Coordinates of C-alpha atoms and ligand atoms in Angstrom, one line a residue:
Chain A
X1 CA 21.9 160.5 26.6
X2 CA 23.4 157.5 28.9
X3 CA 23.6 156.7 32.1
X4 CA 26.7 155.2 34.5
X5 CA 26.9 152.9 37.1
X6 CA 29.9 153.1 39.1
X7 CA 30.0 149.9 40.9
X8 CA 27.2 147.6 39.7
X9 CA 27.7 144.0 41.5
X10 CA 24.8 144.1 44.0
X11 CA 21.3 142.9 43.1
X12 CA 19.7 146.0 43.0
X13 CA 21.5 148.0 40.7
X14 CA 22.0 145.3 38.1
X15 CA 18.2 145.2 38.0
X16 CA 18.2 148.2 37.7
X17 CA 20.8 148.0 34.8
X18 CA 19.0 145.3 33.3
X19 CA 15.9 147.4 33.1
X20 CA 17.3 150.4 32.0
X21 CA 18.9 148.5 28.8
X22 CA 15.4 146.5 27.7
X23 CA 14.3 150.3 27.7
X24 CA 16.8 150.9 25.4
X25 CA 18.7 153.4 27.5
X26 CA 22.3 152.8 26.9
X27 CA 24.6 152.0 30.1
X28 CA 28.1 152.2 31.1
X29 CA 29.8 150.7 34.2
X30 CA 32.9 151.3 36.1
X31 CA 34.1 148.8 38.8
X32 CA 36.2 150.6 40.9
X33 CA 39.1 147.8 42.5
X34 CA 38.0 147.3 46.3
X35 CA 41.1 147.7 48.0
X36 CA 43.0 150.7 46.6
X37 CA 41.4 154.3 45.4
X38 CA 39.3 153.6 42.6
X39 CA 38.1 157.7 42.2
X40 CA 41.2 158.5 39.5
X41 CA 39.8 155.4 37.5
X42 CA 36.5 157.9 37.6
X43 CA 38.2 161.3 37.1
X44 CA 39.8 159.4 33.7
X45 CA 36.9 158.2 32.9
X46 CA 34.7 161.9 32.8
X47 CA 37.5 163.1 31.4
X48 CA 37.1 161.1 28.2
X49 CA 34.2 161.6 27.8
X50 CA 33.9 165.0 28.5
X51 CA 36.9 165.8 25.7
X52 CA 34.4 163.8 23.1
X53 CA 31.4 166.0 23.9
X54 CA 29.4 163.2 25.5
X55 CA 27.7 163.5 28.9
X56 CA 25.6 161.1 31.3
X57 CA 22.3 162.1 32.4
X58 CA 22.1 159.7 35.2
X59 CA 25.0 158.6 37.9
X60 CA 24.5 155.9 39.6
X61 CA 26.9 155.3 42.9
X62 CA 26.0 151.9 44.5
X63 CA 27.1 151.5 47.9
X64 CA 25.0 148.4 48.5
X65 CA 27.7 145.6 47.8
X66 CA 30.8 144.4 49.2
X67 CA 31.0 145.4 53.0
X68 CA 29.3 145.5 56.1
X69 CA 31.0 148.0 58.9
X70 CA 29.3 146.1 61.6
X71 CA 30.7 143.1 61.5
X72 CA 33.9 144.5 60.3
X73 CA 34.5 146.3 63.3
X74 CA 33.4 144.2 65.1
X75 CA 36.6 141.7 64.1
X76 CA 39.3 144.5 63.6
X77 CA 38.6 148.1 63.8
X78 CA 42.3 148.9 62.4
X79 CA 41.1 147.5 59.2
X80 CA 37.6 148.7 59.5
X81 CA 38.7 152.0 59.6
X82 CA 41.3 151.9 56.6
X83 CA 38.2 150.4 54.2
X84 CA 36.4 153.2 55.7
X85 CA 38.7 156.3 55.0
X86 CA 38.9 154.5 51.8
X87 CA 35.6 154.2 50.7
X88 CA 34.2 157.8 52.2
X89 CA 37.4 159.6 50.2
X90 CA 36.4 157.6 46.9
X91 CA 32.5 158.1 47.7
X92 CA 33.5 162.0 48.2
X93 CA 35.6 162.4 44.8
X94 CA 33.1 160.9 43.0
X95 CA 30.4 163.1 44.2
X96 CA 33.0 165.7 43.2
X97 CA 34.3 164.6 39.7
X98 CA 30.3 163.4 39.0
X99 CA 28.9 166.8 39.7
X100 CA 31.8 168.4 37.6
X101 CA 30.7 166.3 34.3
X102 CA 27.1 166.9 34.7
X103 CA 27.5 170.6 35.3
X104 CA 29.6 170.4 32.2
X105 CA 26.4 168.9 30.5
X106 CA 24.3 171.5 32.1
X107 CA 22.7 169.3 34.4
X108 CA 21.6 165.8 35.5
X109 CA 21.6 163.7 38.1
X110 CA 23.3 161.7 40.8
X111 CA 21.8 158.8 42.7
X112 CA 23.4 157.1 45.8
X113 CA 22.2 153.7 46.7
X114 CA 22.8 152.1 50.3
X115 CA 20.9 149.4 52.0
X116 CA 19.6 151.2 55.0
X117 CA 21.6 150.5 58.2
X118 CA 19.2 150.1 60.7
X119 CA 16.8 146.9 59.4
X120 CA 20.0 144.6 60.4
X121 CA 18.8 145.1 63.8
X122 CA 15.9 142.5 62.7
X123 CA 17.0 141.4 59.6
X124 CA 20.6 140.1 58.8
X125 CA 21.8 142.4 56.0
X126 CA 24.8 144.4 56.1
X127 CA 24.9 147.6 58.6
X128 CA 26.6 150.4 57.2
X129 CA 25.8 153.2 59.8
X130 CA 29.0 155.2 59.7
X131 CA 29.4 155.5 55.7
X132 CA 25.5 156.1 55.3
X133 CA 25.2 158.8 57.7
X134 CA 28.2 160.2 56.1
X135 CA 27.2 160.3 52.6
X136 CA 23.7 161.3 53.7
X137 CA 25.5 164.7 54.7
X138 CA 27.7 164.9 51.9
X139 CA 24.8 164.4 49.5
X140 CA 22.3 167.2 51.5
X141 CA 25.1 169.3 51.3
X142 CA 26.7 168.9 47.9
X143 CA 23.3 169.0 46.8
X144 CA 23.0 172.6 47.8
X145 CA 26.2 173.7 46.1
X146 CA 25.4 172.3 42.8
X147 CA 21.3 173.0 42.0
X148 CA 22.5 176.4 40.5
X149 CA 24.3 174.2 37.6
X150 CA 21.3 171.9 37.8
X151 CA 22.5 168.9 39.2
X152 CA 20.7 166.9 41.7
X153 CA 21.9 164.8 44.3
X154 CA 20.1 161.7 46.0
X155 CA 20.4 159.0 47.9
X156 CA 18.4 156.0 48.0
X157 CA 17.8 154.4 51.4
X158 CA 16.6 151.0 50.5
X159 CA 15.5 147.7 52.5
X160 CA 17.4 144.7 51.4
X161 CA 15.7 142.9 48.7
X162 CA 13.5 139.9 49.9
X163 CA 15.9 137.6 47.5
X164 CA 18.8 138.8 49.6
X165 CA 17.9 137.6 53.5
X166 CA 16.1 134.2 54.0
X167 CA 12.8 133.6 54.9
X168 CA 12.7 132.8 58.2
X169 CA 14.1 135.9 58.9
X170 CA 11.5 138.2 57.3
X171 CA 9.0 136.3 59.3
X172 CA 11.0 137.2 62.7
X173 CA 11.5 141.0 61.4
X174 CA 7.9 140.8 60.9
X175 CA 7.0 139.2 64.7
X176 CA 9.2 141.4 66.4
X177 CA 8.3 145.2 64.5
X178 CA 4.4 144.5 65.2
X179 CA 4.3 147.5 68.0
X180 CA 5.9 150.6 66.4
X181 CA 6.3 150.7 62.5
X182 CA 4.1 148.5 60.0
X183 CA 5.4 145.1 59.7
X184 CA 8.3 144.8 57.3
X185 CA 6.9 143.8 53.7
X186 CA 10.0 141.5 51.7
X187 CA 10.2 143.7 48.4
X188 CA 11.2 141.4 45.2
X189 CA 14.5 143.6 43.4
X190 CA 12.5 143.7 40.5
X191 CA 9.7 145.8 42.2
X192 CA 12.9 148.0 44.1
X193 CA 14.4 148.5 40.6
X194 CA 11.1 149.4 38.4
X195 CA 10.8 152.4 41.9
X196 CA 14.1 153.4 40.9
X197 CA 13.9 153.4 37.4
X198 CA 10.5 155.8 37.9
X199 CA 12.6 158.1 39.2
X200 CA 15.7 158.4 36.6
X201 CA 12.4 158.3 33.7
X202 CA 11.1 161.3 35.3
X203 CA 11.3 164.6 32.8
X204 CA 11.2 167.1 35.8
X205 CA 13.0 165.7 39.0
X206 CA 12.1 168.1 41.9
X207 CA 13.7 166.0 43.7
X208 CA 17.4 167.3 45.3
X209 CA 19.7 166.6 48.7
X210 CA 16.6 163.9 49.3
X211 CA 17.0 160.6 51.4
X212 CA 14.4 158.7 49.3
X213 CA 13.2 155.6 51.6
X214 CA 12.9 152.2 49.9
X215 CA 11.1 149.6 51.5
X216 CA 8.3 148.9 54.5
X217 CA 8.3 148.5 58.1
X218 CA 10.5 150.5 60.7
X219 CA 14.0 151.5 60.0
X220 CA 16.3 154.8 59.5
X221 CA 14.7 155.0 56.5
X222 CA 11.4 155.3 57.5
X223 CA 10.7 157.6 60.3
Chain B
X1 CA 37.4 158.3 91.4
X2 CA 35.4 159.1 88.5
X3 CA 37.7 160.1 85.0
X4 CA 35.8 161.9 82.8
X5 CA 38.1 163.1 79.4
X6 CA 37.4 165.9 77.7
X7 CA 39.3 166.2 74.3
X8 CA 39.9 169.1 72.5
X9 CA 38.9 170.8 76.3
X10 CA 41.3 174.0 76.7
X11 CA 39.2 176.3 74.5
X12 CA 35.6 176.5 73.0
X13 CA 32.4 174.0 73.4
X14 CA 35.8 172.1 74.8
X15 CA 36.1 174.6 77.6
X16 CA 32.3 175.5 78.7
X17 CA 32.3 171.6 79.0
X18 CA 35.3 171.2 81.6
X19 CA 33.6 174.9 82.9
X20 CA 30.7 173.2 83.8
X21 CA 31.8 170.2 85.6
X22 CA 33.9 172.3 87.5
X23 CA 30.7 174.4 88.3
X24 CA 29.3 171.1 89.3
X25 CA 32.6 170.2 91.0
X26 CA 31.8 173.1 93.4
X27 CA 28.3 172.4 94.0
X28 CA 29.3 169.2 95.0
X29 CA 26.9 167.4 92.8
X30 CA 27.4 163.7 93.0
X31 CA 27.7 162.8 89.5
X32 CA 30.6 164.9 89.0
X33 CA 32.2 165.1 92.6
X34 CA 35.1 162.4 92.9
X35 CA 35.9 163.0 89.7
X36 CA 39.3 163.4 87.9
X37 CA 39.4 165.6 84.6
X38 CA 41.5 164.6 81.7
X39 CA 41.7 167.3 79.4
X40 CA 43.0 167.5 76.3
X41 CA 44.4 169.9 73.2
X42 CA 46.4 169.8 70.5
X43 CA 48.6 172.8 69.7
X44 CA 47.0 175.6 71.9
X45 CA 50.0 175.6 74.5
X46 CA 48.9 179.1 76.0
X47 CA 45.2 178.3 76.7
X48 CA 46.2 174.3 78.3
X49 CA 48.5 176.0 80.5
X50 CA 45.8 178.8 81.5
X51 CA 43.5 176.0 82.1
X52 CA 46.1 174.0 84.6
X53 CA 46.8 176.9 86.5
X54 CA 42.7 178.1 86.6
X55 CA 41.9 174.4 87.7
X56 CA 44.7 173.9 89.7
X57 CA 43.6 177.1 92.1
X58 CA 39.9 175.6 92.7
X59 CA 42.0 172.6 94.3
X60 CA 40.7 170.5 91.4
X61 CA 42.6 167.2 90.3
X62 CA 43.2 167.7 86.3
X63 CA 45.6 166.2 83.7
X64 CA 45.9 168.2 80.5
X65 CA 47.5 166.0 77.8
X66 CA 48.6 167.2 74.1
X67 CA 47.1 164.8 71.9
X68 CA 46.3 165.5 68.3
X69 CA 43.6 163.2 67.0
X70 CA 45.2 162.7 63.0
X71 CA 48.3 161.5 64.2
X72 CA 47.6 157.8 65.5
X73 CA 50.8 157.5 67.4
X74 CA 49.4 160.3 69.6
X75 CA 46.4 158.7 70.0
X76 CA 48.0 155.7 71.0
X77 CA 50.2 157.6 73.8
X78 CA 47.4 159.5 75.2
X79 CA 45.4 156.2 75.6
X80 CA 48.8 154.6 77.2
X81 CA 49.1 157.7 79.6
X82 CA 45.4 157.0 80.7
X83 CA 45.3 153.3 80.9
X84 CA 48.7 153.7 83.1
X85 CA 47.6 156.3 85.3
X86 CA 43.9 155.7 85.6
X87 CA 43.5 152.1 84.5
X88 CA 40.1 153.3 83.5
X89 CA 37.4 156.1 81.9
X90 CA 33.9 156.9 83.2
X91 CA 33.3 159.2 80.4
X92 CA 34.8 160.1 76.9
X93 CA 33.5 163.2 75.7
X94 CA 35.1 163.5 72.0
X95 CA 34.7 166.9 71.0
X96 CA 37.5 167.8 69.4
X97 CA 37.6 168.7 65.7
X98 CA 38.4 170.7 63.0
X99 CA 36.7 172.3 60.0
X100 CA 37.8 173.8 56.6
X101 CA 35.3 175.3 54.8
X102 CA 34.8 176.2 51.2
X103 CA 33.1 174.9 47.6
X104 CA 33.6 171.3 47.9
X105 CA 33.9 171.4 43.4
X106 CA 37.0 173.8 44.3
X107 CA 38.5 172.4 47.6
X108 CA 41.7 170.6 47.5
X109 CA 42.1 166.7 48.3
X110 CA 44.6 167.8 51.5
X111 CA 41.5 169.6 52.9
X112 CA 39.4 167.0 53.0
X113 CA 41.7 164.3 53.9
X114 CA 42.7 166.1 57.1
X115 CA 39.0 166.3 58.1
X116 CA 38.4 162.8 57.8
X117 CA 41.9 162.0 59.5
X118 CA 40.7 164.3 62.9
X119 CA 37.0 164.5 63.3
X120 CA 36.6 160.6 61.8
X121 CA 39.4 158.4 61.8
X122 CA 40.9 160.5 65.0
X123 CA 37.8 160.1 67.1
X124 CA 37.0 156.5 65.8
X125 CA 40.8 155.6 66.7
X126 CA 40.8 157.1 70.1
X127 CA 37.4 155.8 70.7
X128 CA 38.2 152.2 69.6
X129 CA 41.2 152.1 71.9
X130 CA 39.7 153.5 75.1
X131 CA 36.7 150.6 75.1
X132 CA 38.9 148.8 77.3
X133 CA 39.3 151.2 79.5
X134 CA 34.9 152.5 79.7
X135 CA 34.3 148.7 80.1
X136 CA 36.7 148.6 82.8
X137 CA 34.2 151.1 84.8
X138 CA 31.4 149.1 84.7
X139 CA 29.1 151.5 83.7
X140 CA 29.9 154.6 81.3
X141 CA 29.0 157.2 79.1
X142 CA 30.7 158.4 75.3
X143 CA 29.5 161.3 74.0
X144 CA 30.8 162.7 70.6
X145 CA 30.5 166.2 69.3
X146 CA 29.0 165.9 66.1
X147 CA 27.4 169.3 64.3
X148 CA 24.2 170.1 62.7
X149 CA 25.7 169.8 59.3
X150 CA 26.1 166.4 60.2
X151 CA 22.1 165.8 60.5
X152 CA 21.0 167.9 57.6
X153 CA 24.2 169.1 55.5
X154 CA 25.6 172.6 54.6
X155 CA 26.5 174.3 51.5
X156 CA 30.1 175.6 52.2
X157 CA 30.9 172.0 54.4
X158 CA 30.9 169.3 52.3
X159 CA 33.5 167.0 53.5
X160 CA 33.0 168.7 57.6
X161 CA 29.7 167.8 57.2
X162 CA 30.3 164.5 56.2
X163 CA 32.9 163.8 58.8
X164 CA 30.1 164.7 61.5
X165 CA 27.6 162.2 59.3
X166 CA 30.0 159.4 60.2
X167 CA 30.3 160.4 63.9
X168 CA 26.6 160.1 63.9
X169 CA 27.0 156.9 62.5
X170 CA 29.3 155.4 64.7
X171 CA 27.9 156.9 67.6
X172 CA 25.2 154.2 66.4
X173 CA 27.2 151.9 65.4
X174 CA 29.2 151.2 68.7
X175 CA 25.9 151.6 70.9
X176 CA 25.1 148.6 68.8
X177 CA 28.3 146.8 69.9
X178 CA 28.1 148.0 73.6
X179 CA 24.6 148.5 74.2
X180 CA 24.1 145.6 76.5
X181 CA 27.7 146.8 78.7
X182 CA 25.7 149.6 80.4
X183 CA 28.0 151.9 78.1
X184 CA 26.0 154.7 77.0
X185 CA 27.0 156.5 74.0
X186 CA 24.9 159.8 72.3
X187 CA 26.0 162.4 70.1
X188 CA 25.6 166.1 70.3
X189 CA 25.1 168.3 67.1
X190 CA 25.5 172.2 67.7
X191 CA 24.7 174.3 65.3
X192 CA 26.1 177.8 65.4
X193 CA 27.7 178.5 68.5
X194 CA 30.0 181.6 69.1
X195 CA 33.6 180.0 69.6
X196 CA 36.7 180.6 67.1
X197 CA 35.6 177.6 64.8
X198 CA 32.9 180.4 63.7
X199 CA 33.1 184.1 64.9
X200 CA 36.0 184.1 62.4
X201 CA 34.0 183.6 59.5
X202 CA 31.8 186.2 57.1
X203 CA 28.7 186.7 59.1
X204 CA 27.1 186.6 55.3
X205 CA 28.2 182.9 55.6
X206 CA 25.7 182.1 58.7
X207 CA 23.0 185.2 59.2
X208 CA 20.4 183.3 57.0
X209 CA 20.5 179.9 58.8
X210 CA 20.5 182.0 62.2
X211 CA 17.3 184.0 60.6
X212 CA 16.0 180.4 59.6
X213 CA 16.0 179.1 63.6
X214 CA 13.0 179.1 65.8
X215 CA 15.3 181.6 68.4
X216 CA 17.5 183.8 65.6
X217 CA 20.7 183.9 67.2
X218 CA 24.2 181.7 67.8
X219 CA 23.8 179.9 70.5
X220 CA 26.4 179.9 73.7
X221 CA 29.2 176.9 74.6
X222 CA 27.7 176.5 78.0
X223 CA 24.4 176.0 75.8
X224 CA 26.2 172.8 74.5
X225 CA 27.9 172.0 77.7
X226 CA 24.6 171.8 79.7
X227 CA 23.3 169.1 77.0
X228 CA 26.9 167.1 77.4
X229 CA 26.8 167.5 80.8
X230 CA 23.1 166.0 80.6
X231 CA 24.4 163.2 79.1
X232 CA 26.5 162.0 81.3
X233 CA 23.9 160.5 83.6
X234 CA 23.6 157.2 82.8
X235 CA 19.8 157.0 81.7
X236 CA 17.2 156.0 78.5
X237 CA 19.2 158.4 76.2
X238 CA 20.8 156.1 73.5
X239 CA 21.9 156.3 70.3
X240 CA 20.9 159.6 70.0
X241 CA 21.8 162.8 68.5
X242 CA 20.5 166.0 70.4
X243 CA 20.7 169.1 68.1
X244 CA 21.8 172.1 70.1
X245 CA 20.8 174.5 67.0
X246 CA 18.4 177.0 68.5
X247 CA 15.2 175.3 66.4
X248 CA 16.6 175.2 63.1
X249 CA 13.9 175.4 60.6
X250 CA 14.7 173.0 57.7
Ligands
NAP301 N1 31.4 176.1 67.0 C1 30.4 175.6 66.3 O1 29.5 176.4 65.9 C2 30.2 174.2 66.2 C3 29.1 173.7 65.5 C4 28.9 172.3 65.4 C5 29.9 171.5 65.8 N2 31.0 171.9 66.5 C6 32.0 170.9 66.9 O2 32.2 171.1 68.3 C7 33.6 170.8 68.6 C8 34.3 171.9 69.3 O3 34.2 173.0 68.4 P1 34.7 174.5 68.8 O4 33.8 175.4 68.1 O5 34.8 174.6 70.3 O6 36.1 174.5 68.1 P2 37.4 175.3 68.5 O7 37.0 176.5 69.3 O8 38.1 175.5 67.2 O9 38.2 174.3 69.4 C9 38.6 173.0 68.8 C10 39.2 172.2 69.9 O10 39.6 171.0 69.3 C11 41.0 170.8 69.4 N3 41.5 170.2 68.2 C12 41.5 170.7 66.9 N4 42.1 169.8 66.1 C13 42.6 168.8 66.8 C14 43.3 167.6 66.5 N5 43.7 167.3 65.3 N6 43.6 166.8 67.5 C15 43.2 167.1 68.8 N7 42.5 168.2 69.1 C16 42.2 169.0 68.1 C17 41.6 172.2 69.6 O11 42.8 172.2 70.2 P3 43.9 173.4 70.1 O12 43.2 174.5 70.9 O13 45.1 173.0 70.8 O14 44.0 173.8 68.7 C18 40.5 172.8 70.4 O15 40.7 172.5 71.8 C19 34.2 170.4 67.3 O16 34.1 169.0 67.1 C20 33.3 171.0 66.3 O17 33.3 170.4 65.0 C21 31.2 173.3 66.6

């Protein structure tokens, strides 16, 4: 059994990939173009594979790399929202044609990964409040409407790596969150990815339509 | 003169809103007295015109506009007709929306695409283009309509569900941007309430999430409209979603 990543150029999923292959689980990836519909490059690809007999047991669908709502609609919200419709109807189809193959394989599962929104208020990482709170829904409710074919759904809520944001700003995140949440606690990738490869290791996954929260301090994620 | 717009405002949630400011209207409450209604539909000629003549009898000042929220060029007229007329907005209360419901393995790419052109890219359009016109008043208040599937997801609503996710989002996202401008922006999410959008459907599709709420039944419009109208007071509500879903046990 393999697993996909669709999209891999972020820090935490190529960890993640790296790990996975010294494990000796063997990885595919599809980079889906940025600025046109990638999700027929996916339906192909399941295709294929499907007609051969061969199925994933993981899907990964990293949403961590390449965008950051915030500031873009902050400079032009015409743009902003054609990279959005965009990205939600390829996020959505590949939610769809994912599910599709796995129920085919009778079962597996699919995890989402997005940085969570919220620690850009103290930390400056990309703030992706519209798409997450989107595919949050899709993935609670998709998740119900494939468990019968045992498929599960997730999404991984994670803080930005400490290699990703600079020091000094941890150490203002960590001044200015003293009062509600614990202090924010920089996670190396390496520590995000071994949490995430826990989870696609484990035999039973009871786990399904779950926002999984990656990181410390006080964020979306987190309360 | 206050504006307050109401989209989507000739029937439903829609209605009980414009209902109860015009039940405020009469009690002269302050927040709402001195206020001009901007009401808006898309295709249900019948009920807009039933609304002008109610609204026009209680001596109320109202301007019902067609506008439908997937066509942008609409959009762009509606927010022309109020930036002519009006030259500002107090209040933009975006509940207008759509659903199509069905398994999301099954459901065709039209379906979905015409959720996220109304209940996203619609509101987010119209929303992005009337700024001007809420920072022109100094001080105001956007309120979207989001639903309960939006906060935890439902079977049946995949792409709906998601649409109302990235409401949520946005809501958050622009109180972010215009936080600071004494704009304050909140998002509503109903859960079953008795209006077309669900007294259509297969009571087998909703009986078990009623049985699974803290009260057991739909809940009313005005039950909705009393939150919105809530919101409208300019306050320490932000970037908040209210669920209007009768206790909904998860
Ligand atoms: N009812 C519920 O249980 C429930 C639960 C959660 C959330 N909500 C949300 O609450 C809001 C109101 O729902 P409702 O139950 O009152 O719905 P409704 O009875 O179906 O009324 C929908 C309103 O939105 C307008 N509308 C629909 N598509 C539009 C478009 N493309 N452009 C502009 N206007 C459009 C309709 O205009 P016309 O009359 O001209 O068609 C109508 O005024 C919606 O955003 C809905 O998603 C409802």
């Amino acid at each position: 059994m393999s697993d996909l990543f669709i999209n891999s150029n972020g820090i935490i999923p190529q960890s993640l990939l790296e790990r996975l292959q010294a494990a000796g689980r063997e990885c595919h990836v599809l980079e889906l173009p940025e600025h046109t519909d990638g999700a027929a490059i996916v339906r192909q690809h399941f295709e294929q594979l499907s007609n051969e007999g061969r199925y994933y047991h993981n899907i990964y669908l990293d949403l961590t790399g390449g965008f950051n709502e915030l500031a873009e609609f902050t400079a032009d919200a015409v743009t902003a929202m054609q990279r959005l419709e965009l990205r939600l109807t390829e996020v959505l189809k590949a939610l769809k044609y994912g599910s599709q193959h796995l129920a085919r394989a009778d079962g597996g599962r699919i995890w989402v990964l997005c940085y969570d929104h919220s620690v850009n208020y103290s930390v400056a990482s990309p703030s992706n409040p519209i798409t997450n709170n989107a595919v949050i829904a899709a993935v609670q409710s998709i998740a119900k409407e494939v468990a019968r074919f045992d498929v599960s759904v997730n999404v991984f809520l994670i803080h930005p790596p400490k290699e990703s944001v600079t020091n000094d700003s941890w150490k203002q995140a960590k001044q200015s969150l003293k009062v509600y949440g614990m202090k924010y606690k920089p996670q190396p990738v390496q520590h995000i990815a071994e949490l995430l490869q826990m989870y696609a290791g484990l035999k039973n996954l009871t786990t399904t339509g779950g926002i999984i929260p990656v990181g410390s301090g006080i964020a979306a994620g987190n309360i | 003169m206050k504006t307050i717009i109401v989209t989507g405002g000739t029937r439903g949630i829609g209605r009980a809103i414009v209902d109860m400011l015009v039940a405020k209207f009469k009690q002269n409450v302050p927040a709402v007295a001195q206020t001009r209604l901007v009401v808006t539909y898309r295709s249900g000629v019948a009920q807009a015109d039933a609304l002008a003549a109610e609204l026009k009898d209680l001596g109320i000042d109202a301007d019902i506009q067609q506008m439908d929220l997937a066509d942008l060029s609409s959009v762009t007229a509606f927010v022309q007709h109020v930036t002519q007329t009006y030259g500002k907005a107090d209040a933009l209360i975006n509940n207008a929306g759509m659903t199509n419901d069905g398994s999301f393995l099954a459901m065709a790419d039209a379906d979905v695409a015409s959720l996220i052109h109304t209940n996203l890219n619609g509101t987010i359009a119209l929303t992005e283009q009337m700024v001007p016109l809420l920072q022109q008043a100094g001080c105001s208040s956007v309120i979207f309509m989001a639903s309960a599937a939006g906060v935890y997801g439902k079977e049946g609503q995949v792409p709906y569900a998601t649409t109302k996710g990235g409401i949520i989002g946005y809501s958050q996202l622009l109180a972010r941007r215009y936080g600071r401008q004494r704009m304050y922006i909140n998002a509503v999410a109903p859960g079953f309430i008795a209006t077309d959008m669900v007294t259509a459907l297969d009571p087998a599709m909703f009986e078990h999430t009623l049985n699974n709420a803290s009260i057991g039944s739909m809940g009313t419009p005005a039950d909705v409209a009393n939150v919105v109208h809530s919101l409208l007071t300019p306050g320490y509500i932000q970037a908040t979603t209210i669920k209007v879903d009768g206790g909904h046990l998860r």
